[in-house]
């Protein structure tokens, strides 16, 4: 298997991606279970975006979460459990914080930014297995999906409504302080 | 392929027994994007997330074809009445 397959397909990334990180990607692939049925599936990459997505120096320091799975496997479930509990606020979205690729995702990003919330985003367009698995994980058919304090909060409509009535700000502040 | 406004309405009608429902096809013809406004007694005592989950569940089949579903309102008849009253007293809002 080529190492480059676990690298996020952004040109900038490919040039700057350090070898050490690539190796750790590969190792984490080895730790996952590979069955015959999953051989045809692309490796799944979960990339935690920082708000400095395109700063070359920071990009090098960036940490990666790499996992491999098919739809909502027990492995994906436990990884998602970790992702949503180890970050106060996580947004699974189309595109990135800096380049949302869907109006609904963009709305939620702008709301969170306006609340000065620090949040992680994960681009579900990069992997279809993650995308499908998350629908089951959250029991929610569409994206974006917002998690606060390890719990599914809602999609775009719910976030907008909670933002309007002040509930979101309260929850975000609570999450940031906890 | 897509879904029609009528299909969305009939699924919601049969599963959530709404006292008011408004379905808007925002797809521009392809039938993959809808905005829904729904008033139902079944929402009583349920949080917004649960209400949206009920709408999603009612449209489980349709969701396979629908790309974007926006639930603009999922309220109880009582809340709906209050909304109507506040809209009347403040038409600009």
Coordinates of C-alpha atoms in Angstrom, one line a residue:
Chain A
X1 CA 0.0 0.0 0.0
X2 CA 1.3 3.4 -0.8
X3 CA 1.9 5.7 2.1
X4 CA 0.6 8.7 0.2
X5 CA -2.9 7.2 0.3
X6 CA -3.3 8.3 3.9
X7 CA -2.4 11.8 3.3
X8 CA -5.1 14.5 3.0
X9 CA -5.4 15.4 -0.7
X10 CA -4.3 19.0 -0.4
X11 CA -1.2 19.8 -2.5
X12 CA 0.2 22.0 0.2
X13 CA -0.1 19.2 2.6
X14 CA 1.7 16.7 0.5
X15 CA 4.8 18.9 0.2
X16 CA 5.0 19.6 3.8
X17 CA 3.9 16.4 5.3
X18 CA 6.8 15.1 7.4
X19 CA 7.9 11.5 7.0
X20 CA 7.5 10.8 10.7
X21 CA 3.8 11.5 10.5
X22 CA 3.4 9.3 7.5
X23 CA 5.0 6.5 9.4
X24 CA 2.7 6.9 12.3
X25 CA -0.2 6.9 9.9
X26 CA 1.0 3.6 8.6
X27 CA 1.4 2.2 12.1
X28 CA -2.1 3.0 13.1
X29 CA -3.3 1.3 10.0
X30 CA -1.5 -1.8 11.1
X31 CA -3.2 -1.8 14.5
X32 CA -6.6 -1.8 12.9
X33 CA -8.2 -5.0 11.7
X34 CA -8.0 -5.5 7.9
X35 CA -10.4 -8.0 6.6
X36 CA -10.9 -9.2 3.1
X37 CA -14.1 -7.3 2.7
X38 CA -12.4 -4.0 3.7
X39 CA -9.5 -4.4 1.4
X40 CA -11.2 -2.5 -1.4
X41 CA -12.1 0.3 0.9
X42 CA -10.0 3.4 1.0
X43 CA -8.1 4.1 4.3
X44 CA -9.9 6.6 6.4
X45 CA -8.2 9.7 7.6
X46 CA -9.5 11.9 10.3
X47 CA -7.7 15.2 10.3
X48 CA -8.2 17.6 13.1
X49 CA -8.1 21.1 11.6
X50 CA -6.5 23.9 13.5
X51 CA -7.6 27.4 12.8
X52 CA -4.2 28.0 11.1
X53 CA -4.8 25.5 8.4
X54 CA -2.5 27.0 5.8
X55 CA 0.4 28.3 7.9
X56 CA 3.3 26.0 6.7
X57 CA 5.2 26.0 10.0
X58 CA 2.1 25.1 12.0
X59 CA 1.1 22.6 9.5
X60 CA 4.3 20.6 10.2
X61 CA 3.5 20.4 13.9
X62 CA 0.0 19.3 13.3
X63 CA -1.1 16.0 14.9
X64 CA -3.1 13.5 12.9
X65 CA -5.7 11.0 13.9
X66 CA -5.7 8.2 11.5
X67 CA -8.0 5.2 11.5
X68 CA -9.3 2.7 9.1
X69 CA -12.7 1.1 8.9
X70 CA -15.8 0.3 6.9
X71 CA -19.1 2.2 7.7
X72 CA -19.8 2.2 11.4
X73 CA -17.5 -0.5 12.6
X74 CA -16.7 -0.9 16.3
X75 CA -13.3 0.6 15.5
X76 CA -14.9 3.7 14.0
X77 CA -17.4 4.0 16.8
X78 CA -14.7 3.9 19.5
X79 CA -12.6 6.4 17.5
X80 CA -15.5 8.8 17.1
X81 CA -16.2 8.3 20.9
X82 CA -12.7 9.6 21.5
X83 CA -12.9 12.4 19.0
X84 CA -16.1 13.8 20.4
X85 CA -15.1 13.4 24.1
X86 CA -11.5 14.7 23.8
X87 CA -12.6 17.9 22.2
X88 CA -15.1 20.3 23.8
X89 CA -16.7 21.2 20.5
X90 CA -16.4 19.2 17.3
X91 CA -18.1 20.0 14.0
X92 CA -18.3 17.3 11.4
X93 CA -18.8 19.3 8.2
X94 CA -18.5 19.6 4.5
X95 CA -15.2 21.4 3.8
X96 CA -13.0 23.0 6.4
X97 CA -13.4 25.9 8.9
X98 CA -11.6 28.1 6.4
X99 CA -13.2 26.7 3.3
X100 CA -16.7 25.4 4.1
X101 CA -18.1 23.7 1.0
X102 CA -21.7 23.9 1.9
X103 CA -24.0 26.7 3.0
X104 CA -25.3 24.8 6.0
X105 CA -21.8 24.0 7.2
X106 CA -20.7 27.5 6.7
X107 CA -23.6 28.8 8.8
X108 CA -22.6 26.7 11.8
X109 CA -18.9 27.7 11.4
X110 CA -19.8 31.4 11.4
X111 CA -22.0 31.0 14.4
X112 CA -19.3 29.2 16.4
X113 CA -16.8 31.9 15.3
X114 CA -19.1 34.7 16.4
X115 CA -19.3 33.1 19.8
X116 CA -15.5 33.0 20.0
X117 CA -15.8 29.2 20.5
X118 CA -12.7 27.2 20.0
X119 CA -13.7 24.1 18.0
X120 CA -12.3 21.4 15.9
X121 CA -13.7 20.6 12.4
X122 CA -13.6 17.4 10.5
X123 CA -14.2 17.4 6.8
X124 CA -16.5 14.5 6.0
X125 CA -16.1 15.0 2.2
X126 CA -12.7 13.5 2.5
X127 CA -13.9 10.0 3.3
X128 CA -17.2 8.5 2.3
X129 CA -16.9 5.7 5.0
X130 CA -16.6 8.3 7.7
X131 CA -19.5 10.2 6.2
X132 CA -21.8 7.1 6.1
X133 CA -20.6 5.9 9.5
X134 CA -21.3 9.2 11.2
X135 CA -24.9 9.2 10.0
X136 CA -25.4 6.0 12.0
X137 CA -23.2 7.1 14.9
X138 CA -25.2 10.3 15.4
X139 CA -28.5 8.9 14.1
X140 CA -28.7 12.0 11.9
X141 CA -29.0 11.9 8.1
X142 CA -27.3 15.1 7.1
X143 CA -24.3 17.4 7.7
X144 CA -23.1 19.5 9.5
X145 CA -23.3 17.6 12.8
X146 CA -22.3 19.5 15.9
X147 CA -21.0 17.8 19.1
X148 CA -20.7 19.8 22.4
X149 CA -19.1 18.2 25.4
X150 CA -19.2 14.7 23.8
X151 CA -22.9 14.9 23.0
X152 CA -24.7 15.4 19.7
X153 CA -26.2 18.8 19.7
X154 CA -27.8 19.0 16.3
X155 CA -27.6 20.0 12.7
X156 CA -27.8 23.5 11.2
X157 CA -31.4 24.3 12.0
X158 CA -31.1 23.4 15.6
X159 CA -27.8 25.3 16.0
X160 CA -29.3 28.4 14.4
X161 CA -32.4 28.2 16.7
X162 CA -30.2 27.7 19.8
X163 CA -28.0 30.6 18.7
X164 CA -31.0 32.9 18.3
X165 CA -32.4 32.1 21.7
X166 CA -29.1 32.3 23.5
X167 CA -29.0 28.6 24.5
X168 CA -26.0 27.9 22.3
X169 CA -23.9 30.7 23.8
X170 CA -24.7 29.4 27.3
X171 CA -23.7 25.8 26.3
X172 CA -20.6 26.9 24.5
X173 CA -19.4 28.9 27.5
X174 CA -20.2 26.1 29.8
X175 CA -18.2 23.7 27.6
X176 CA -15.2 26.1 27.4
X177 CA -15.1 26.5 31.1
X178 CA -15.5 22.9 32.1
Chain B
X1 CA -34.9 10.8 -9.1
X2 CA -35.8 12.9 -6.1
X3 CA -38.9 13.1 -4.0
X4 CA -42.1 15.2 -4.5
X5 CA -43.5 17.7 -2.1
X6 CA -46.6 15.5 -1.9
X7 CA -44.6 12.4 -0.9
X8 CA -42.9 14.4 1.9
X9 CA -46.3 15.8 3.0
X10 CA -48.0 12.5 3.0
X11 CA -45.3 10.8 5.1
X12 CA -45.3 13.5 7.6
X13 CA -49.1 13.6 7.7
X14 CA -49.4 9.9 8.3
X15 CA -46.6 9.6 10.9
X16 CA -46.8 12.9 12.9
X17 CA -50.5 13.8 12.5
X18 CA -49.8 17.5 12.2
X19 CA -52.3 20.2 12.8
X20 CA -50.4 22.4 10.3
X21 CA -47.8 21.5 7.8
X22 CA -46.0 23.4 5.1
X23 CA -43.5 21.8 2.8
X24 CA -41.5 23.9 0.4
X25 CA -39.5 22.3 -2.4
X26 CA -36.3 24.3 -2.6
X27 CA -34.5 22.0 -5.0
X28 CA -35.5 23.9 -8.1
X29 CA -37.1 20.8 -9.5
X30 CA -34.8 17.9 -8.8
X31 CA -36.7 17.0 -5.6
X32 CA -33.7 16.8 -3.3
X33 CA -34.1 19.8 -1.1
X34 CA -37.0 20.7 1.2
X35 CA -37.9 23.2 3.8
X36 CA -40.5 21.9 6.3
X37 CA -42.6 23.7 8.9
X38 CA -44.7 21.3 11.1
X39 CA -47.0 21.7 14.0
X40 CA -47.9 18.6 15.9
X41 CA -49.1 17.5 19.3
X42 CA -46.6 14.7 19.3
X43 CA -43.9 17.3 19.8
X44 CA -45.2 18.1 23.3
X45 CA -42.6 17.7 26.0
X46 CA -39.9 16.9 23.5
X47 CA -36.7 18.8 23.0
X48 CA -35.9 20.3 19.6
X49 CA -33.4 17.6 18.9
X50 CA -35.9 14.9 19.6
X51 CA -38.5 16.7 17.4
X52 CA -36.1 16.9 14.5
X53 CA -35.3 13.2 15.0
X54 CA -39.0 12.5 14.7
X55 CA -39.2 14.4 11.5
X56 CA -36.1 12.6 10.2
X57 CA -37.5 9.2 11.2
X58 CA -40.8 10.0 9.5
X59 CA -39.0 10.8 6.3
X60 CA -36.5 7.9 6.6
X61 CA -37.3 6.5 3.1
X62 CA -37.4 10.0 1.5
X63 CA -34.1 11.0 3.1
X64 CA -32.3 8.5 0.9
X65 CA -33.1 10.8 -2.0
X66 CA -33.2 14.1 -0.2
X67 CA -30.0 16.0 -0.1
X68 CA -31.0 18.9 2.2
X69 CA -33.8 18.9 4.6
X70 CA -34.4 22.0 6.7
X71 CA -36.8 21.8 9.5
X72 CA -37.6 25.5 10.0
X73 CA -40.2 24.9 12.6
X74 CA -41.2 21.9 14.7
X75 CA -43.6 23.2 17.3
X76 CA -46.6 22.2 19.3
X77 CA -50.0 23.6 18.5
X78 CA -49.7 25.8 21.6
X79 CA -46.4 27.2 20.5
X80 CA -47.7 27.7 17.1
X81 CA -50.6 29.8 18.4
X82 CA -48.2 32.0 20.3
X83 CA -46.0 32.4 17.2
X84 CA -49.0 33.4 15.1
X85 CA -50.1 35.9 17.7
X86 CA -46.7 37.5 18.0
X87 CA -46.4 37.7 14.2
X88 CA -49.7 39.5 14.1
X89 CA -48.8 42.0 16.7
X90 CA -45.5 42.6 15.1
X91 CA -45.9 42.1 11.3
X92 CA -42.3 43.3 10.5
X93 CA -40.7 40.5 12.6

